[in-house]
Coordinates of C-alpha atoms in Angstrom, one line a residue:
X1 CA -18.0 3.5 6.9
X2 CA -16.5 6.3 7.8
X3 CA -16.4 9.9 5.2
X4 CA -12.5 9.3 5.0
X5 CA -12.8 5.6 4.0
X6 CA -15.7 6.4 1.7
X7 CA -13.3 9.0 0.0
X8 CA -10.4 6.3 -0.2
X9 CA -12.5 3.7 -1.9
X10 CA -14.1 6.1 -4.3
X11 CA -10.9 7.4 -5.2
X12 CA -9.3 3.6 -5.8
X13 CA -12.2 2.6 -7.8
X14 CA -11.5 5.5 -10.2
X15 CA -7.9 4.7 -10.7
X16 CA -8.8 1.1 -11.1
X17 CA -11.4 1.9 -13.7
X18 CA -9.2 4.6 -15.7
X19 CA -6.1 1.7 -15.3
X20 CA -8.3 -0.7 -17.1
X21 CA -9.6 1.7 -19.6
X22 CA -6.2 3.2 -20.5
X23 CA -3.6 0.9 -19.3
X24 CA -0.9 2.4 -21.6
X25 CA -1.2 5.8 -19.8
X26 CA 0.7 4.1 -16.6
X27 CA 4.4 3.3 -17.3
X28 CA 5.5 3.4 -13.7
X29 CA 4.0 2.8 -9.9
X30 CA 5.0 6.7 -9.4
X31 CA 2.3 7.2 -12.5
X32 CA -0.1 5.1 -10.5
X33 CA 0.5 6.9 -7.3
X34 CA 0.4 10.2 -8.6
X35 CA -2.9 9.6 -10.0
X36 CA -4.4 7.9 -6.8
X37 CA -3.2 11.0 -4.6
X38 CA -4.8 13.2 -6.7
X39 CA -8.0 11.4 -6.9
X40 CA -7.8 11.1 -2.6
X41 CA -7.4 14.6 -2.3
X42 CA -10.2 15.4 -4.8
X43 CA -12.6 13.1 -2.9
X44 CA -11.8 14.4 0.6
X45 CA -12.1 17.9 -0.8
X46 CA -15.7 17.2 -1.8
X47 CA -16.3 16.4 1.8
X48 CA -14.4 19.5 3.1
X49 CA -11.9 16.5 4.8
X50 CA -8.6 17.2 3.0
X51 CA -7.0 19.4 5.7
X52 CA -6.8 18.5 9.4
X53 CA -5.6 20.9 12.1
X54 CA -3.1 20.2 14.5
X55 CA -2.4 20.7 18.0
X56 CA -0.1 23.8 17.4
X57 CA -2.9 25.0 15.0
X58 CA -0.8 24.2 11.6
X59 CA -3.2 22.9 9.0
X60 CA -2.1 20.0 6.7
X61 CA -2.9 17.6 4.5
X62 CA -4.1 14.4 5.2
X63 CA -2.8 12.6 2.3
X64 CA 0.9 11.9 2.0
X65 CA 3.5 9.9 -0.3
X66 CA 6.2 8.1 1.0
X67 CA 5.0 8.4 4.5
X68 CA 7.5 6.5 6.9
X69 CA 6.5 3.0 8.7
X70 CA 6.5 3.5 12.5
X71 CA 8.8 0.5 12.5
X72 CA 12.3 -0.6 11.5
X73 CA 12.0 -3.2 8.8
X74 CA 14.0 -4.9 5.9
X75 CA 12.9 -5.1 2.4
X76 CA 15.8 -6.7 1.2
X77 CA 15.3 -9.1 -2.2
X78 CA 11.8 -10.5 -1.9
X79 CA 11.1 -10.9 1.9
X80 CA 9.9 -8.5 4.4
X81 CA 11.4 -8.7 8.1
X82 CA 10.3 -6.8 11.1
X83 CA 13.5 -5.6 13.0
X84 CA 13.7 -4.9 16.9
X85 CA 13.5 -1.2 17.7
X86 CA 17.3 -1.2 18.8
X87 CA 18.6 -2.5 15.3
X88 CA 20.3 -0.1 13.2
X89 CA 18.1 -0.9 10.2
X90 CA 16.1 2.1 8.7
X91 CA 12.3 2.5 8.3
X92 CA 10.6 2.1 5.6
X93 CA 8.0 4.0 3.6
X94 CA 4.4 3.6 2.6
X95 CA 3.6 4.7 -0.9
X96 CA 0.2 6.4 0.4
X97 CA -0.5 7.4 3.7
X98 CA -3.8 8.7 4.8
X99 CA -3.7 10.5 8.3
X100 CA -6.4 9.9 11.2
X101 CA -7.6 13.6 11.4
X102 CA -8.6 12.6 15.3
X103 CA -5.1 11.6 16.2
X104 CA -3.1 14.1 14.3
X105 CA -5.4 16.8 15.9
X106 CA -3.5 16.0 19.7
X107 CA 0.1 16.0 18.2
X108 CA 2.4 19.0 16.8
X109 CA 3.8 19.2 13.1
X110 CA 7.1 17.8 13.6
X111 CA 5.4 14.7 15.5
X112 CA 2.8 14.2 12.7
X113 CA 5.7 14.5 10.3
X114 CA 7.7 11.5 11.8
X115 CA 11.0 12.6 10.1
X116 CA 12.8 12.4 13.0
X117 CA 12.3 8.8 14.4
X118 CA 13.8 8.9 18.2
X119 CA 10.9 11.0 19.3
X120 CA 8.2 9.3 17.7
X121 CA 9.6 6.4 18.8
X122 CA 9.9 7.2 22.7
X123 CA 6.2 8.5 22.1
X124 CA 5.3 5.3 21.0
X125 CA 7.1 3.8 23.7
X126 CA 5.5 6.0 26.1
X127 CA 2.1 4.9 24.8
X128 CA 1.6 8.8 24.2
X129 CA 1.1 8.3 20.5
X130 CA -2.8 8.2 19.7
X131 CA -3.5 5.3 17.9
X132 CA -4.8 4.6 15.3
X133 CA -2.5 6.9 14.0
X134 CA -3.2 6.4 10.2
X135 CA -6.7 5.9 8.8
X136 CA -5.1 4.0 5.6
X137 CA -2.3 2.7 4.3
X138 CA -1.7 2.1 0.6
X139 CA 0.7 0.1 -1.4
X140 CA 1.1 -0.2 -5.1
X141 CA 2.6 -2.4 -7.7
X142 CA 2.8 -2.2 -11.1
X143 CA 3.6 -5.3 -13.2
X144 CA 4.6 -4.5 -16.8
X145 CA 6.5 -7.7 -17.9
X146 CA 5.4 -10.8 -16.1
X147 CA 6.4 -12.8 -18.9
X148 CA 8.9 -10.8 -20.8
X149 CA 11.8 -12.6 -22.0
X150 CA 14.1 -10.0 -20.8
X151 CA 12.7 -10.4 -17.4
X152 CA 15.1 -12.7 -15.2
X153 CA 12.4 -13.3 -12.4
X154 CA 9.4 -15.7 -12.9
X155 CA 5.9 -14.7 -12.4
X156 CA 5.8 -16.6 -9.2
X157 CA 8.9 -14.9 -8.0
X158 CA 7.3 -11.6 -8.9
X159 CA 4.5 -12.8 -6.8
X160 CA 6.8 -12.4 -3.7
X161 CA 6.9 -8.6 -4.3
X162 CA 3.5 -8.3 -3.8
X163 CA 3.4 -10.6 -0.8
X164 CA 6.1 -8.2 0.8
X165 CA 3.9 -5.2 0.4
X166 CA 1.2 -7.2 1.8
X167 CA 3.2 -8.2 4.9
X168 CA 4.4 -4.4 5.3
X169 CA 0.9 -3.1 5.5
X170 CA -0.3 -6.5 7.8
X171 CA 2.3 -5.2 10.2
X172 CA 0.5 -1.8 10.7
X173 CA -2.6 -3.3 11.5
X174 CA -1.4 -5.9 14.0
X175 CA -0.2 -5.3 17.4
X176 CA 3.7 -5.8 17.6
X177 CA 6.7 -5.0 20.0
X178 CA 6.4 -1.2 18.8
X179 CA 2.5 -0.5 19.3
X180 CA 0.1 -2.6 21.3
X181 CA -2.9 -1.2 19.2
X182 CA -3.0 -1.2 15.4
X183 CA -1.1 1.8 14.1
X184 CA -3.6 1.7 11.0
X185 CA -7.4 1.2 10.4
X186 CA -6.6 -0.6 7.6
X187 CA -4.7 -0.9 4.7
X188 CA -4.7 -1.5 0.7
X189 CA -2.4 -3.4 -1.6
X190 CA -3.0 -2.5 -5.2
X191 CA -1.0 -4.8 -7.9
X192 CA -1.6 -3.5 -11.3
X193 CA -0.9 -5.3 -14.1
X194 CA -0.4 -4.4 -18.0
X195 CA 2.0 -6.8 -19.0
X196 CA 0.2 -7.6 -22.1
X197 CA 0.8 -4.2 -23.7
X198 CA 4.5 -5.1 -24.7
X199 CA 3.7 -8.0 -27.1
X200 CA 0.8 -7.7 -30.5
X201 CA 1.2 -11.6 -31.4
X202 CA -1.5 -14.1 -30.2
X203 CA 1.6 -16.3 -29.1
X204 CA 3.4 -13.9 -26.8
X205 CA 0.2 -13.0 -25.2
X206 CA -0.7 -16.7 -24.5
X207 CA 2.5 -16.4 -22.6
X208 CA 1.3 -13.3 -20.4
X209 CA -2.1 -15.5 -19.6
X210 CA 0.1 -18.4 -18.6
X211 CA 2.4 -16.2 -16.3
X212 CA -0.5 -14.4 -15.1
X213 CA -2.0 -18.2 -13.8
X214 CA 1.3 -18.9 -12.0
X215 CA 1.4 -15.1 -10.3
X216 CA -2.4 -15.8 -9.2
X217 CA -2.0 -19.1 -8.0
X218 CA 1.3 -18.2 -5.9
X219 CA -0.6 -15.4 -4.3
X220 CA -3.9 -17.3 -3.7
X221 CA -1.3 -19.9 -1.9
X222 CA 0.1 -17.3 0.4
X223 CA -3.7 -16.1 1.2
X224 CA -4.8 -19.7 2.2
X225 CA -1.7 -20.3 4.4
X226 CA -1.6 -16.8 6.3
X227 CA -4.1 -15.2 8.7
X228 CA -4.4 -11.3 8.1
X229 CA -6.8 -8.8 9.6
X230 CA -10.2 -8.4 7.7
X231 CA -8.7 -4.6 7.6
X232 CA -6.4 -5.8 4.9
X233 CA -7.6 -5.9 1.3
X234 CA -5.1 -7.3 -1.8
X235 CA -6.6 -6.4 -5.2
X236 CA -5.3 -7.4 -8.8
X237 CA -6.3 -5.2 -11.6
X238 CA -5.5 -6.1 -15.3
X239 CA -7.6 -5.0 -18.3
X240 CA -8.5 -8.7 -19.4
X241 CA -9.4 -10.2 -16.0
X242 CA -10.9 -7.1 -14.3
X243 CA -10.7 -6.8 -10.4
X244 CA -9.9 -9.7 -8.8
X245 CA -9.7 -9.4 -4.9
X246 CA -7.2 -11.7 -3.3
X247 CA -7.2 -10.7 0.2
X248 CA -9.2 -11.1 2.3
X249 CA -10.2 -14.5 0.8
X250 CA -13.4 -15.9 0.1
X251 CA -15.0 -17.9 2.3
X252 CA -16.5 -21.4 1.6
X253 CA -20.1 -21.7 1.3

């Protein structure tokens, strides 16, 4: 395991532990993302690996939020669809991206920030963009009301948003029409769940656990029916159930 992998993994573990101890501190996905980006930055700083130098001498941070995907995609509803290069559909974004320092060292600032897609896409087409370009991509979901009566979507339907995130990360880890080699070394989908905090009686809390069973059932069903690279992991975190690894699936003995 590389130093960057260790830094990311230790940061993820710290945020998971903090969430399990203080789930009420997290109101939104942005709260989780801010905390995780801070922890990854701190881990990399300890290793003297927070920054990278680009081809034109500019120094940048390796960790970025809302980094654009290298492909066009549709995230309408609860589905993910990779779109053709010549489509007029926009790109998506990753909640957190950790750049590969060896790759970005060969590029200029305009390429690395990936703001102007035409040039970025041309480099991909010409196989002039060093791959894997990202060390890690992270998608975050915060489930606040799996069983709330005001929620119109069932727990199983809400699980589709987690599957949508898994599929987006999966497209980054596999060859496709945009690139012949993986764009990222690995991907992590983190599903934080503090649905129980809005209830304070046993009957309603029991409803939360029923919803969680349905949520997990749908995700386990998806994991059993779909193959993903072992560089993709999906973790579900609650205070009551701890940390549940949904992907990669456990192998039968």
